[in-house]
Amino acid sequence: MTPPVTTQRVDLEVNGVQHACDLDPRTTLLDALREHLDLTGSKKGCDHGQCGACTVLVDGRRTNSCLLLAVAAEGSTVTTIEGLGGPDLPHPVQEAFLEHDAYQCGYCTPGQICSAVGMLDEAAQGWPSVVTDDLTDAGELGTDEIRERMSGNICRCGAYVNIVTAIAAVDA
Amino acid sequence: MKPLTYERPATLDEAVSLLGRGEVPTSLLAGGTNLVDLLKLDVESPQLLVDVNHLGLDRIDDTPNGGLMIGATVRNSDLAADPRVRERYPLLARALLSAASGQIRNMATTAGNLMQRTRCVYFMDATKPCNKREPGSGCPAVEGASRELGLLGTSDSCIATHPGDMAVALVALDAVVHFVAADGAGTIPIGDFHRLPGDDPSLDTTLPAGAIITAVEVPPLAFASTSTYRKARDRRSYAFALASVAAAIDVDGDTVRDIRIALGGVSPRPWRAHAAEELLRGAPATADSFRAAAEAELAAATPTGENALKVDLVVRLVTGVLLELTGSER
């Protein structure tokens, strides 16, 4: 017998604010953000973890919010594009995207920026990538490293050249 | 996605108890990167999800003999970044880093990676026949879109591949899967963990029903310091393997003293190349012997029209990787 559709209380901490939500346990974090918390910066592209438009930071780590059930995110700290910064006080990566014209239509941009913030933190911790020659010494991020590490974010407009430039400028 | 309920046990005992209750179809939720996708596609429809992310299984510990005990919910990114993995097991670090995207690696877990399902397009499409998803319904892949599918250890009923990278390195390393179930704890050598389909492709693994993986143990292997993982795919990053090879080699002068080779993307299980290893132990470390050994391993291959390219691809990957590791163009 199929269980009836029910909702349950889910406490989410998003951008420093506690939210008590009433959610069907099937709700993804992405849908909770967009449909229940009115945080529409995170975008739904493929809804299967393949495009990266839904990328947010969960406990500081870049995460596909379309593949994470909201109920499983309870107890974690979620940061979305809205929490990184806004027009008055943009995050350095947001500023770099503006400065280097790192978008065209802008749909993938929130995910690109959240992903870049998480990626730069990973690199700062010395994490290697598959294109790193010496696994024990990740070294500086060059173009090849940025491209590899950002491969979970697709840009249908093909603004990759300026996205890489913007991220490199923040890393410099 | 069908309606379901969610439980978040705080202890392993509680999780085993929830899983063992067996009142409704139950799935374990770890990183969810494959499972949540399959729920959306109605390929999997559990009525109960048991979240295993809060059981304290997220440590990487040294074992007394110099190996590592990797907790079931250690994230792929944390495992790849661990200095001990980078130094002692480069093939494992590179396999992990070859897989998926930065976001996915932050979510995906060690045990979840072993339990991930095939990405065969017929399995992933609930409107199509598939012997793995719906036993007895047939397999359109053999005569259909099979370019990414298997050619070693396959059967008439299923040619799906294990899609992962990590497990290929673990098979080369003779890792051991640790689990607990209601009736106690147990272990399975990784080489026996993934099943060949035979006439029943529905079960991917030999993990007993009701068991929860707690850790993967990687034994010490001194010559794994000379090891790597190479993956051929249709785009340079964030794609499943057409074929991949994990290899470690120990060369004494010009002679192969010992060797480990495992292949990915070619079989329902990460494929340990026993025949090639056997031929190469004691053989000269030359391109000719590397190539001959790889060809011998592929002698049993049963490619489809669409994936016949993998035969040459694997031979070249193996030869190229072994030449790279021995630093020679011999």
Short mmCIF file of C-alpha atoms in Angstrom, two decimals:
data_model
loop_
_atom_site.label_atom_id
_atom_site.label_comp_id
_atom_site.label_asym_id
_atom_site.label_seq_id
_atom_site.Cartn_x
_atom_site.Cartn_y
_atom_site.Cartn_z
CA MET A 1 0.00 0.00 0.00
CA THR A 2 1.32 3.38 -0.95
CA PRO A 3 1.70 5.72 2.03
CA PRO A 4 -0.53 8.78 1.95
CA VAL A 5 0.98 12.12 1.01
CA THR A 6 1.86 13.86 4.22
CA THR A 7 3.87 16.86 5.23
CA GLN A 8 6.24 17.25 8.11
CA ARG A 9 7.93 20.07 9.92
CA VAL A 10 11.39 20.79 8.51
CA ASP A 11 13.63 23.43 10.08
CA LEU A 12 15.96 25.00 7.57
CA GLU A 13 18.69 27.55 8.22
CA VAL A 14 19.11 29.60 5.08
CA ASN A 15 21.33 32.66 4.80
CA GLY A 16 21.47 32.95 8.58
CA VAL A 17 17.71 32.85 9.03
CA GLN A 18 15.79 29.96 10.62
CA HIS A 19 12.70 28.82 8.74
CA ALA A 20 10.09 26.38 10.03
CA CYS A 21 8.67 24.76 6.91
CA ASP A 22 5.88 22.28 6.43
CA LEU A 23 7.07 20.04 3.62
CA ASP A 24 6.28 16.83 1.81
CA PRO A 25 9.44 14.77 2.44
CA ARG A 26 9.87 14.43 -1.34
CA THR A 27 10.57 18.16 -1.62
CA THR A 28 14.09 18.93 -2.77
CA LEU A 29 16.05 21.73 -1.15
CA LEU A 30 15.83 23.58 -4.47
CA ASP A 31 12.03 23.46 -4.49
CA ALA A 32 11.89 24.39 -0.81
CA LEU A 33 14.04 27.47 -1.50
CA ARG A 34 12.14 28.56 -4.58
CA GLU A 35 8.56 27.55 -3.81
CA HIS A 36 8.37 27.82 -0.04
CA LEU A 37 10.97 30.43 0.96
CA ASP A 38 10.65 32.67 -2.09
CA LEU A 39 14.41 32.51 -2.69
CA THR A 40 14.31 32.25 -6.47
CA GLY A 41 17.97 33.03 -7.10
CA SER A 42 18.81 29.33 -7.18
CA LYS A 43 17.67 28.08 -10.58
CA LYS A 44 16.17 24.84 -11.83
CA GLY A 45 17.89 23.83 -15.05
CA CYS A 46 17.96 20.08 -15.56
CA ASP A 47 16.70 19.04 -12.08
CA HIS A 48 19.03 16.00 -12.32
CA GLY A 49 22.36 17.32 -11.04
CA GLN A 50 23.83 17.68 -14.50
CA CYS A 51 23.77 21.44 -15.10
CA GLY A 52 24.72 23.09 -11.78
CA ALA A 53 22.19 25.94 -12.00
CA CYS A 54 20.81 24.93 -8.59
CA THR A 55 24.20 25.04 -6.82
CA VAL A 56 24.11 26.37 -3.25
CA LEU A 57 26.51 26.07 -0.33
CA VAL A 58 25.54 23.53 2.34
CA ASP A 59 27.75 23.82 5.41
CA GLY A 60 30.04 25.85 3.17
CA ARG A 61 30.30 23.21 0.45
CA ARG A 62 28.93 23.54 -3.05
CA THR A 63 26.01 21.19 -3.49
CA ASN A 64 23.36 20.47 -6.13
CA SER A 65 20.22 21.53 -4.29
CA CYS A 66 18.06 19.59 -6.79
CA LEU A 67 19.56 16.29 -5.56
CA LEU A 68 19.26 17.03 -1.85
CA LEU A 69 15.95 16.44 -0.10
CA ALA A 70 15.10 19.43 2.06
CA VAL A 71 14.36 17.15 5.00
CA ALA A 72 17.91 15.76 4.74
CA ALA A 73 19.30 19.32 4.89
CA GLU A 74 17.77 19.89 8.31
CA GLY A 75 20.54 20.80 10.74
CA SER A 76 22.79 22.14 7.98
CA THR A 77 23.61 25.74 7.15
CA VAL A 78 22.47 26.71 3.65
CA THR A 79 23.82 29.72 1.76
CA THR A 80 22.23 30.76 -1.51
CA ILE A 81 23.21 33.45 -3.99
CA GLU A 82 20.99 35.87 -2.03
CA GLY A 83 23.06 35.18 1.08
CA LEU A 84 26.43 35.74 -0.57
CA GLY A 85 25.76 39.39 -1.25
CA GLY A 86 23.49 41.82 -3.04
CA PRO A 87 23.66 45.07 -5.00
CA ASP A 88 24.70 47.04 -1.92
CA LEU A 89 27.39 44.68 -0.74
CA PRO A 90 28.31 42.16 -3.45
CA HIS A 91 30.52 39.16 -2.79
CA PRO A 92 33.96 39.42 -4.49
CA VAL A 93 32.94 36.67 -6.93
CA GLN A 94 29.74 38.54 -7.79
CA GLU A 95 31.82 41.68 -8.39
CA ALA A 96 34.22 39.77 -10.60
CA PHE A 97 31.36 38.36 -12.69
CA LEU A 98 30.10 41.94 -13.23
CA GLU A 99 33.56 43.28 -13.93
CA HIS A 100 34.39 40.60 -16.48
CA ASP A 101 30.93 40.26 -18.07
CA ALA A 102 30.85 36.59 -17.11
CA TYR A 103 27.33 35.81 -18.31
CA GLN A 104 24.90 36.38 -21.10
CA CYS A 105 21.32 35.41 -20.21
CA GLY A 106 22.24 35.02 -16.53
CA TYR A 107 20.22 31.90 -15.81
CA CYS A 108 23.20 29.77 -14.81
CA THR A 109 24.97 32.67 -13.05
CA PRO A 110 23.79 32.13 -9.44
CA GLY A 111 24.90 28.51 -9.68
CA GLN A 112 28.18 29.47 -11.32
CA ILE A 113 28.91 31.99 -8.57
CA CYS A 114 27.99 29.67 -5.68
CA SER A 115 30.03 26.92 -7.32
CA ALA A 116 33.01 29.25 -7.78
CA VAL A 117 32.88 30.33 -4.13
CA GLY A 118 32.88 26.71 -3.01
CA MET A 119 35.57 25.76 -5.52
CA LEU A 120 37.92 28.55 -4.45
CA ASP A 121 37.57 27.39 -0.86
CA GLU A 122 38.39 23.81 -1.90
CA ALA A 123 41.48 25.06 -3.74
CA ALA A 124 42.51 27.15 -0.73
CA GLN A 125 42.46 23.94 1.32
CA GLY A 126 44.91 22.42 -1.16
CA TRP A 127 42.49 19.95 -2.73
CA PRO A 128 43.85 18.61 -6.02
CA SER A 129 41.80 18.02 -9.17
CA VAL A 130 42.18 15.33 -11.79
CA VAL A 131 44.29 17.66 -13.93
CA THR A 132 46.70 18.39 -11.06
CA ASP A 133 50.10 16.85 -11.92
CA ASP A 134 51.34 16.42 -8.35
CA LEU A 135 48.50 15.17 -6.16
CA THR A 136 50.40 16.13 -3.01
CA ASP A 137 50.96 19.74 -4.10
CA ALA A 138 47.96 21.28 -5.84
CA GLY A 139 49.71 24.63 -6.44
CA GLU A 140 48.13 27.61 -8.17
CA LEU A 141 44.87 27.56 -10.10
CA GLY A 142 45.41 28.09 -13.82
CA THR A 143 42.88 28.08 -16.62
CA ASP A 144 42.92 24.27 -16.96
CA GLU A 145 42.32 23.82 -13.24
CA ILE A 146 39.44 26.30 -13.17
CA ARG A 147 37.81 24.69 -16.21
CA GLU A 148 38.08 21.19 -14.73
CA ARG A 149 36.90 22.23 -11.28
CA MET A 150 33.91 24.15 -12.70
CA SER A 151 32.77 21.35 -15.04
CA GLY A 152 29.64 20.77 -12.96
CA ASN A 153 28.25 24.10 -14.16
CA ILE A 154 26.94 24.36 -17.70
CA CYS A 155 26.43 27.70 -19.47
CA ARG A 156 24.17 27.34 -22.48
CA CYS A 157 25.17 30.81 -23.71
CA GLY A 158 28.77 29.67 -23.70
CA ALA A 159 30.12 32.50 -21.54
CA TYR A 160 32.86 30.18 -20.31
CA VAL A 161 35.77 32.34 -21.41
CA ASN A 162 34.69 35.25 -19.23
CA ILE A 163 33.57 32.98 -16.39
CA VAL A 164 37.08 31.54 -16.22
CA THR A 165 38.58 35.04 -16.39
CA ALA A 166 36.34 36.28 -13.58
CA ILE A 167 37.19 33.36 -11.32
CA ALA A 168 40.90 33.69 -12.07
CA ALA A 169 40.71 37.39 -11.15
CA VAL A 170 39.25 36.54 -7.73
CA ASP A 171 41.87 33.86 -7.19
CA ALA A 172 44.75 36.19 -8.09
CA MET B 1 8.14 10.49 -7.34
CA LYS B 2 5.88 8.25 -5.25
CA PRO B 3 4.93 9.28 -1.71
CA LEU B 4 7.39 8.20 0.95
CA THR B 5 8.32 8.71 4.56
CA TYR B 6 11.70 9.75 5.89
CA GLU B 7 13.51 8.56 9.00
CA ARG B 8 16.77 9.87 10.38
CA PRO B 9 18.20 7.33 12.84
CA ALA B 10 20.92 8.51 15.21
CA THR B 11 22.58 5.13 15.68
CA LEU B 12 23.63 2.22 13.50
CA ASP B 13 21.48 -0.16 15.57
CA GLU B 14 18.45 1.98 14.95
CA ALA B 15 19.21 2.14 11.22
CA VAL B 16 19.61 -1.66 10.98
CA SER B 17 16.35 -2.07 12.85
CA LEU B 18 14.48 0.31 10.52
CA LEU B 19 15.91 -1.42 7.45
CA GLY B 20 15.23 -4.89 8.82
CA ARG B 21 11.62 -4.19 9.68
CA GLY B 22 10.73 -4.94 6.07
CA GLU B 23 7.16 -3.67 6.30
CA VAL B 24 7.54 -1.48 3.22
CA PRO B 25 10.12 -1.20 0.43
CA THR B 26 12.98 0.69 2.06
CA SER B 27 16.05 2.46 0.69
CA LEU B 28 19.05 3.89 2.48
CA LEU B 29 19.72 7.56 1.73
CA ALA B 30 23.35 8.68 1.85
CA GLY B 31 24.53 11.40 -0.56
CA GLY B 32 21.42 10.84 -2.65
CA THR B 33 23.10 11.92 -5.88
CA ASN B 34 21.94 8.78 -7.68
CA LEU B 35 18.97 7.73 -5.52
CA VAL B 36 17.12 11.08 -5.57
CA ASP B 37 17.51 11.13 -9.35
CA LEU B 38 16.10 7.59 -9.60
CA LEU B 39 13.19 8.57 -7.33
CA LYS B 40 12.36 11.46 -9.67
CA LEU B 41 12.48 9.10 -12.65
CA ASP B 42 10.27 6.52 -10.85
CA VAL B 43 13.01 3.96 -11.46
CA GLU B 44 13.12 3.39 -7.71
CA SER B 45 10.03 3.79 -5.55
CA PRO B 46 10.80 3.02 -1.91
CA GLN B 47 8.12 3.92 0.61
CA LEU B 48 10.63 4.55 3.37
CA LEU B 49 13.93 6.39 3.21
CA VAL B 50 16.39 5.76 6.02
CA ASP B 51 18.94 8.59 6.16
CA VAL B 52 22.32 7.10 7.11
CA ASN B 53 24.22 10.40 7.12
CA HIS B 54 24.20 10.82 10.90
CA LEU B 55 25.58 7.48 12.13
CA GLY B 56 29.18 8.56 12.73
CA LEU B 57 30.46 6.56 9.74
CA ASP B 58 32.39 9.51 8.31
CA ARG B 59 35.93 8.82 9.55
CA ILE B 60 39.04 7.67 7.70
CA ASP B 61 41.24 5.68 10.09
CA ASP B 62 44.66 4.11 9.72
CA THR B 63 44.61 0.34 10.15
CA PRO B 64 47.37 -1.35 12.19
CA ASN B 65 48.92 -2.88 9.06
CA GLY B 66 49.29 0.44 7.24
CA GLY B 67 46.06 0.45 5.29
CA LEU B 68 42.98 2.63 5.65
CA MET B 69 39.49 2.03 6.99
CA ILE B 70 37.21 4.38 5.07
CA GLY B 71 33.85 5.10 6.69
CA ALA B 72 30.74 4.44 4.61
CA THR B 73 29.64 8.08 4.55
CA VAL B 74 33.03 9.68 3.92
CA ARG B 75 32.38 12.05 1.03
CA ASN B 76 34.16 11.36 -2.25
CA SER B 77 35.77 14.82 -2.08
CA ASP B 78 37.10 14.27 1.44
CA LEU B 79 38.50 10.87 0.48
CA ALA B 80 40.25 12.24 -2.61
CA ALA B 81 41.70 15.11 -0.58
CA ASP B 82 42.95 12.96 2.29
CA PRO B 83 46.79 13.23 2.32
CA ARG B 84 47.13 9.50 3.04
CA VAL B 85 45.07 8.59 -0.02
CA ARG B 86 46.98 11.04 -2.22
CA GLU B 87 50.34 9.66 -1.08
CA ARG B 88 49.67 5.94 -0.69
CA TYR B 89 46.95 5.33 -3.27
CA PRO B 90 47.23 7.79 -6.18
CA LEU B 91 45.04 5.52 -8.34
CA LEU B 92 42.21 5.87 -5.80
CA ALA B 93 42.58 9.66 -5.51
CA ARG B 94 42.62 10.03 -9.30
CA ALA B 95 39.65 7.68 -9.77
CA LEU B 96 37.63 9.75 -7.31
CA LEU B 97 38.68 13.03 -8.93
CA SER B 98 37.80 11.64 -12.39
CA ALA B 99 34.24 11.08 -11.28
CA ALA B 100 31.24 13.41 -11.57
CA SER B 101 31.54 17.09 -10.64
CA GLY B 102 32.82 19.05 -7.66
CA GLN B 103 29.27 19.42 -6.35
CA ILE B 104 28.49 15.71 -6.70
CA ARG B 105 31.77 14.67 -5.07
CA ASN B 106 30.92 16.84 -2.06
CA MET B 107 27.66 14.91 -1.63
CA ALA B 108 28.46 11.37 -2.80
CA THR B 109 29.65 8.83 -0.24
CA THR B 110 31.95 5.81 -0.26
CA ALA B 111 29.17 3.27 0.26
CA GLY B 112 26.72 5.11 -1.96
CA ASN B 113 29.26 5.11 -4.74
CA LEU B 114 29.50 1.31 -4.52
CA MET B 115 25.71 0.99 -4.50
CA GLN B 116 25.01 3.34 -7.41
CA ARG B 117 22.97 1.86 -10.25
CA THR B 118 23.91 1.54 -13.88
CA ARG B 119 23.34 4.53 -16.17
CA CYS B 120 22.11 2.31 -19.05
CA VAL B 121 19.51 4.48 -20.78
CA TYR B 122 16.93 1.67 -20.79
CA PHE B 123 17.32 1.12 -17.05
CA MET B 124 16.92 4.87 -16.45
CA ASP B 125 13.72 5.09 -18.54
CA ALA B 126 10.80 3.54 -16.66
CA THR B 127 8.77 3.34 -19.90
CA LYS B 128 11.25 0.89 -21.49
CA PRO B 129 11.73 -2.83 -20.89
CA CYS B 130 14.73 -3.67 -18.71
CA ASN B 131 15.60 -6.99 -17.10
CA LYS B 132 17.41 -5.25 -14.27
CA ARG B 133 14.52 -2.95 -13.35
CA GLU B 134 11.70 -5.33 -14.30
CA PRO B 135 12.92 -8.94 -14.44
CA GLY B 136 11.73 -10.77 -17.53
CA SER B 137 10.71 -7.64 -19.45
CA GLY B 138 13.59 -7.95 -21.90
CA CYS B 139 16.73 -6.05 -22.81
CA PRO B 140 16.56 -3.58 -25.70
CA ALA B 141 20.19 -2.54 -25.13
CA VAL B 142 21.87 -5.42 -26.95
CA GLU B 143 20.30 -4.34 -30.23
CA GLY B 144 19.94 -0.71 -29.18
CA ALA B 145 21.95 2.15 -27.72
CA SER B 146 24.87 0.19 -26.36
CA ARG B 147 27.87 2.41 -27.07
CA GLU B 148 28.46 3.03 -23.37
CA LEU B 149 27.59 -0.49 -22.23
CA GLY B 150 29.51 -3.63 -21.39
CA LEU B 151 31.47 -6.29 -23.22
CA LEU B 152 33.07 -8.33 -20.43
CA GLY B 153 31.03 -10.51 -18.05
CA THR B 154 27.76 -9.49 -19.69
CA SER B 155 24.94 -11.87 -20.58
CA ASP B 156 22.07 -12.10 -23.03
CA SER B 157 19.80 -10.65 -20.38
CA CYS B 158 21.88 -7.58 -19.45
CA ILE B 159 24.90 -5.66 -20.74
CA ALA B 160 24.73 -2.80 -18.21
CA THR B 161 27.95 -1.45 -16.75
CA HIS B 162 28.85 -0.45 -13.24
CA PRO B 163 29.28 3.24 -13.99
CA GLY B 164 31.63 4.21 -11.16
CA ASP B 165 35.31 5.09 -11.03
CA MET B 166 36.14 4.69 -7.34
CA ALA B 167 35.26 1.00 -7.26
CA VAL B 168 37.64 0.31 -10.16
CA ALA B 169 40.55 1.54 -8.06
CA LEU B 170 39.25 -0.35 -5.02
CA VAL B 171 39.11 -3.59 -7.03
CA ALA B 172 42.74 -3.08 -8.10
CA LEU B 173 43.61 -2.56 -4.43
CA ASP B 174 41.79 -5.70 -3.14
CA ALA B 175 39.64 -3.61 -0.80
CA VAL B 176 37.16 -5.23 1.58
CA VAL B 177 33.59 -4.08 2.20
CA HIS B 178 32.45 -4.17 5.84
CA PHE B 179 28.76 -4.34 6.72
CA VAL B 180 26.41 -4.96 9.59
CA ALA B 181 23.01 -6.60 9.53
CA ALA B 182 20.51 -7.67 12.17
CA ASP B 183 22.33 -10.99 12.61
CA GLY B 184 25.81 -9.48 12.94
CA ALA B 185 28.72 -8.02 11.02
CA GLY B 186 30.39 -9.34 7.89
CA THR B 187 32.84 -8.58 5.09
CA ILE B 188 32.88 -9.06 1.32
CA PRO B 189 36.03 -8.81 -0.82
CA ILE B 190 35.39 -5.97 -3.28
CA GLY B 191 36.08 -8.30 -6.19
CA ASP B 192 33.03 -10.34 -5.17
CA PHE B 193 30.86 -7.36 -4.28
CA HIS B 194 29.41 -6.52 -7.71
CA ARG B 195 27.56 -9.40 -9.39
CA LEU B 196 27.68 -10.52 -12.98
CA PRO B 197 24.12 -10.57 -14.36
CA GLY B 198 23.80 -14.13 -15.66
CA ASP B 199 20.07 -14.72 -16.05
CA ASP B 200 19.19 -12.49 -13.06
CA PRO B 201 20.43 -8.92 -13.52
CA SER B 202 18.08 -7.49 -10.88
CA LEU B 203 20.65 -7.70 -8.09
CA ASP B 204 23.73 -5.50 -8.60
CA THR B 205 25.67 -6.69 -5.57
CA THR B 206 26.15 -9.56 -3.14
CA LEU B 207 25.38 -7.34 -0.13
CA PRO B 208 22.86 -9.32 1.96
CA ALA B 209 19.34 -7.95 2.24
CA GLY B 210 19.02 -5.79 5.34
CA ALA B 211 22.75 -5.07 5.55
CA ILE B 212 24.27 -1.61 5.90
CA ILE B 213 27.79 -0.94 4.67
CA THR B 214 29.85 0.56 7.48
CA ALA B 215 33.30 0.91 5.91
CA VAL B 216 35.61 -0.01 3.08
CA GLU B 217 39.02 -1.31 4.13
CA VAL B 218 41.95 -0.69 1.81
CA PRO B 219 44.93 -2.92 2.60
CA PRO B 220 48.47 -1.60 2.30
CA LEU B 221 50.15 -1.98 -1.10
CA ALA B 222 53.66 -0.54 -1.23
CA PHE B 223 53.84 -0.31 -5.01
CA ALA B 224 50.55 1.57 -5.18
CA SER B 225 52.75 4.66 -4.89
CA THR B 226 53.41 3.93 -8.61
CA SER B 227 49.82 3.90 -9.73
CA THR B 228 47.28 5.95 -11.60
CA TYR B 229 43.79 6.01 -13.11
CA ARG B 230 43.00 6.99 -16.67
CA LYS B 231 39.52 7.50 -18.05
CA ALA B 232 38.40 7.82 -21.67
CA ARG B 233 35.11 9.65 -22.15
CA ASP B 234 33.12 11.60 -24.70
CA ARG B 235 33.85 14.94 -23.09
CA ARG B 236 36.87 15.95 -21.08
CA SER B 237 35.19 16.32 -17.71
CA TYR B 238 32.00 15.33 -15.91
CA ALA B 239 31.12 12.30 -18.02
CA PHE B 240 30.92 8.58 -17.40
CA ALA B 241 33.72 6.41 -18.69
CA LEU B 242 33.62 4.79 -22.10
CA ALA B 243 36.47 2.82 -20.57
CA SER B 244 38.91 3.40 -17.75
CA VAL B 245 41.90 1.68 -16.21
CA ALA B 246 43.31 1.67 -12.69
CA ALA B 247 46.82 0.28 -12.52
CA ALA B 248 49.76 -0.09 -10.15
CA ILE B 249 53.08 -1.62 -11.15
CA ASP B 250 56.27 -2.79 -9.48
CA VAL B 251 59.20 -3.06 -11.86
CA ASP B 252 62.55 -4.67 -11.06
CA GLY B 253 65.04 -3.47 -13.67
CA ASP B 254 63.27 -4.25 -16.94
CA THR B 255 61.01 -6.92 -15.50
CA VAL B 256 57.51 -6.64 -14.05
CA ARG B 257 57.69 -7.93 -10.49
CA ASP B 258 54.04 -7.31 -9.59
CA ILE B 259 51.08 -5.54 -11.11
CA ARG B 260 47.44 -4.65 -10.51
CA ILE B 261 45.06 -3.76 -13.32
CA ALA B 262 41.32 -3.10 -13.14
CA LEU B 263 39.01 -1.84 -15.88
CA GLY B 264 35.95 0.40 -15.66
CA GLY B 265 33.10 1.07 -18.06
CA VAL B 266 33.29 -2.36 -19.68
CA SER B 267 31.42 -4.72 -17.38
CA PRO B 268 28.63 -5.02 -14.81
CA ARG B 269 31.43 -5.15 -12.25
CA PRO B 270 34.66 -3.21 -11.98
CA TRP B 271 36.74 -5.71 -13.95
CA ARG B 272 39.92 -7.05 -12.42
CA ALA B 273 42.23 -7.95 -15.32
CA HIS B 274 43.51 -11.20 -13.83
CA ALA B 275 44.57 -12.67 -17.18
CA ALA B 276 46.64 -9.62 -18.08
CA GLU B 277 48.21 -9.48 -14.62
CA GLU B 278 49.15 -13.16 -14.82
CA LEU B 279 50.82 -12.70 -18.18
CA LEU B 280 52.75 -9.66 -17.03
CA ARG B 281 54.22 -10.94 -13.76
CA GLY B 282 57.83 -11.76 -14.63
CA ALA B 283 57.47 -10.42 -18.18
CA PRO B 284 59.55 -7.62 -19.67
CA ALA B 285 58.17 -4.15 -18.99
CA THR B 286 57.76 -3.24 -22.64
CA ALA B 287 54.99 -1.81 -24.78
CA ASP B 288 54.77 -5.12 -26.65
CA SER B 289 54.13 -7.17 -23.52
CA PHE B 290 51.73 -4.58 -22.09
CA ARG B 291 49.75 -4.62 -25.32
CA ALA B 292 49.77 -8.41 -25.59
CA ALA B 293 48.51 -8.75 -22.02
CA ALA B 294 45.70 -6.26 -22.60
CA GLU B 295 44.71 -8.06 -25.80
CA ALA B 296 44.64 -11.37 -23.93
CA GLU B 297 42.34 -9.85 -21.30
CA LEU B 298 39.99 -8.68 -24.03
CA ALA B 299 39.96 -12.07 -25.79
CA ALA B 300 36.79 -12.99 -23.91
CA ALA B 301 35.02 -9.74 -24.85
CA THR B 302 31.59 -9.94 -26.47
CA PRO B 303 31.13 -6.45 -27.88
CA THR B 304 27.96 -5.18 -29.52
CA GLY B 305 28.00 -3.40 -32.85
CA GLU B 306 28.01 -0.05 -31.09
CA ASN B 307 30.62 -0.67 -28.41
CA ALA B 308 33.21 -2.65 -30.39
CA LEU B 309 35.40 0.46 -30.20
CA LYS B 310 36.03 -0.34 -26.55
CA VAL B 311 38.23 -3.33 -27.41
CA ASP B 312 40.94 -1.19 -28.99
CA LEU B 313 40.29 1.61 -26.52
CA VAL B 314 41.00 -0.62 -23.53
CA VAL B 315 44.13 -2.08 -25.12
CA ARG B 316 45.47 1.41 -25.77
CA LEU B 317 44.49 2.70 -22.33
CA VAL B 318 46.20 -0.18 -20.55
CA THR B 319 49.31 0.05 -22.71
CA GLY B 320 49.51 3.81 -22.33
CA VAL B 321 49.01 3.78 -18.57
CA LEU B 322 51.64 1.11 -17.99
CA LEU B 323 54.12 2.96 -20.19
CA GLU B 324 53.41 6.14 -18.24
CA LEU B 325 53.93 4.37 -14.91
CA THR B 326 57.18 2.76 -16.01
CA GLY B 327 58.38 6.04 -17.46
CA SER B 328 59.33 4.42 -20.73
CA GLU B 329 58.56 4.40 -24.41
CA ARG B 330 59.94 0.87 -24.71
#
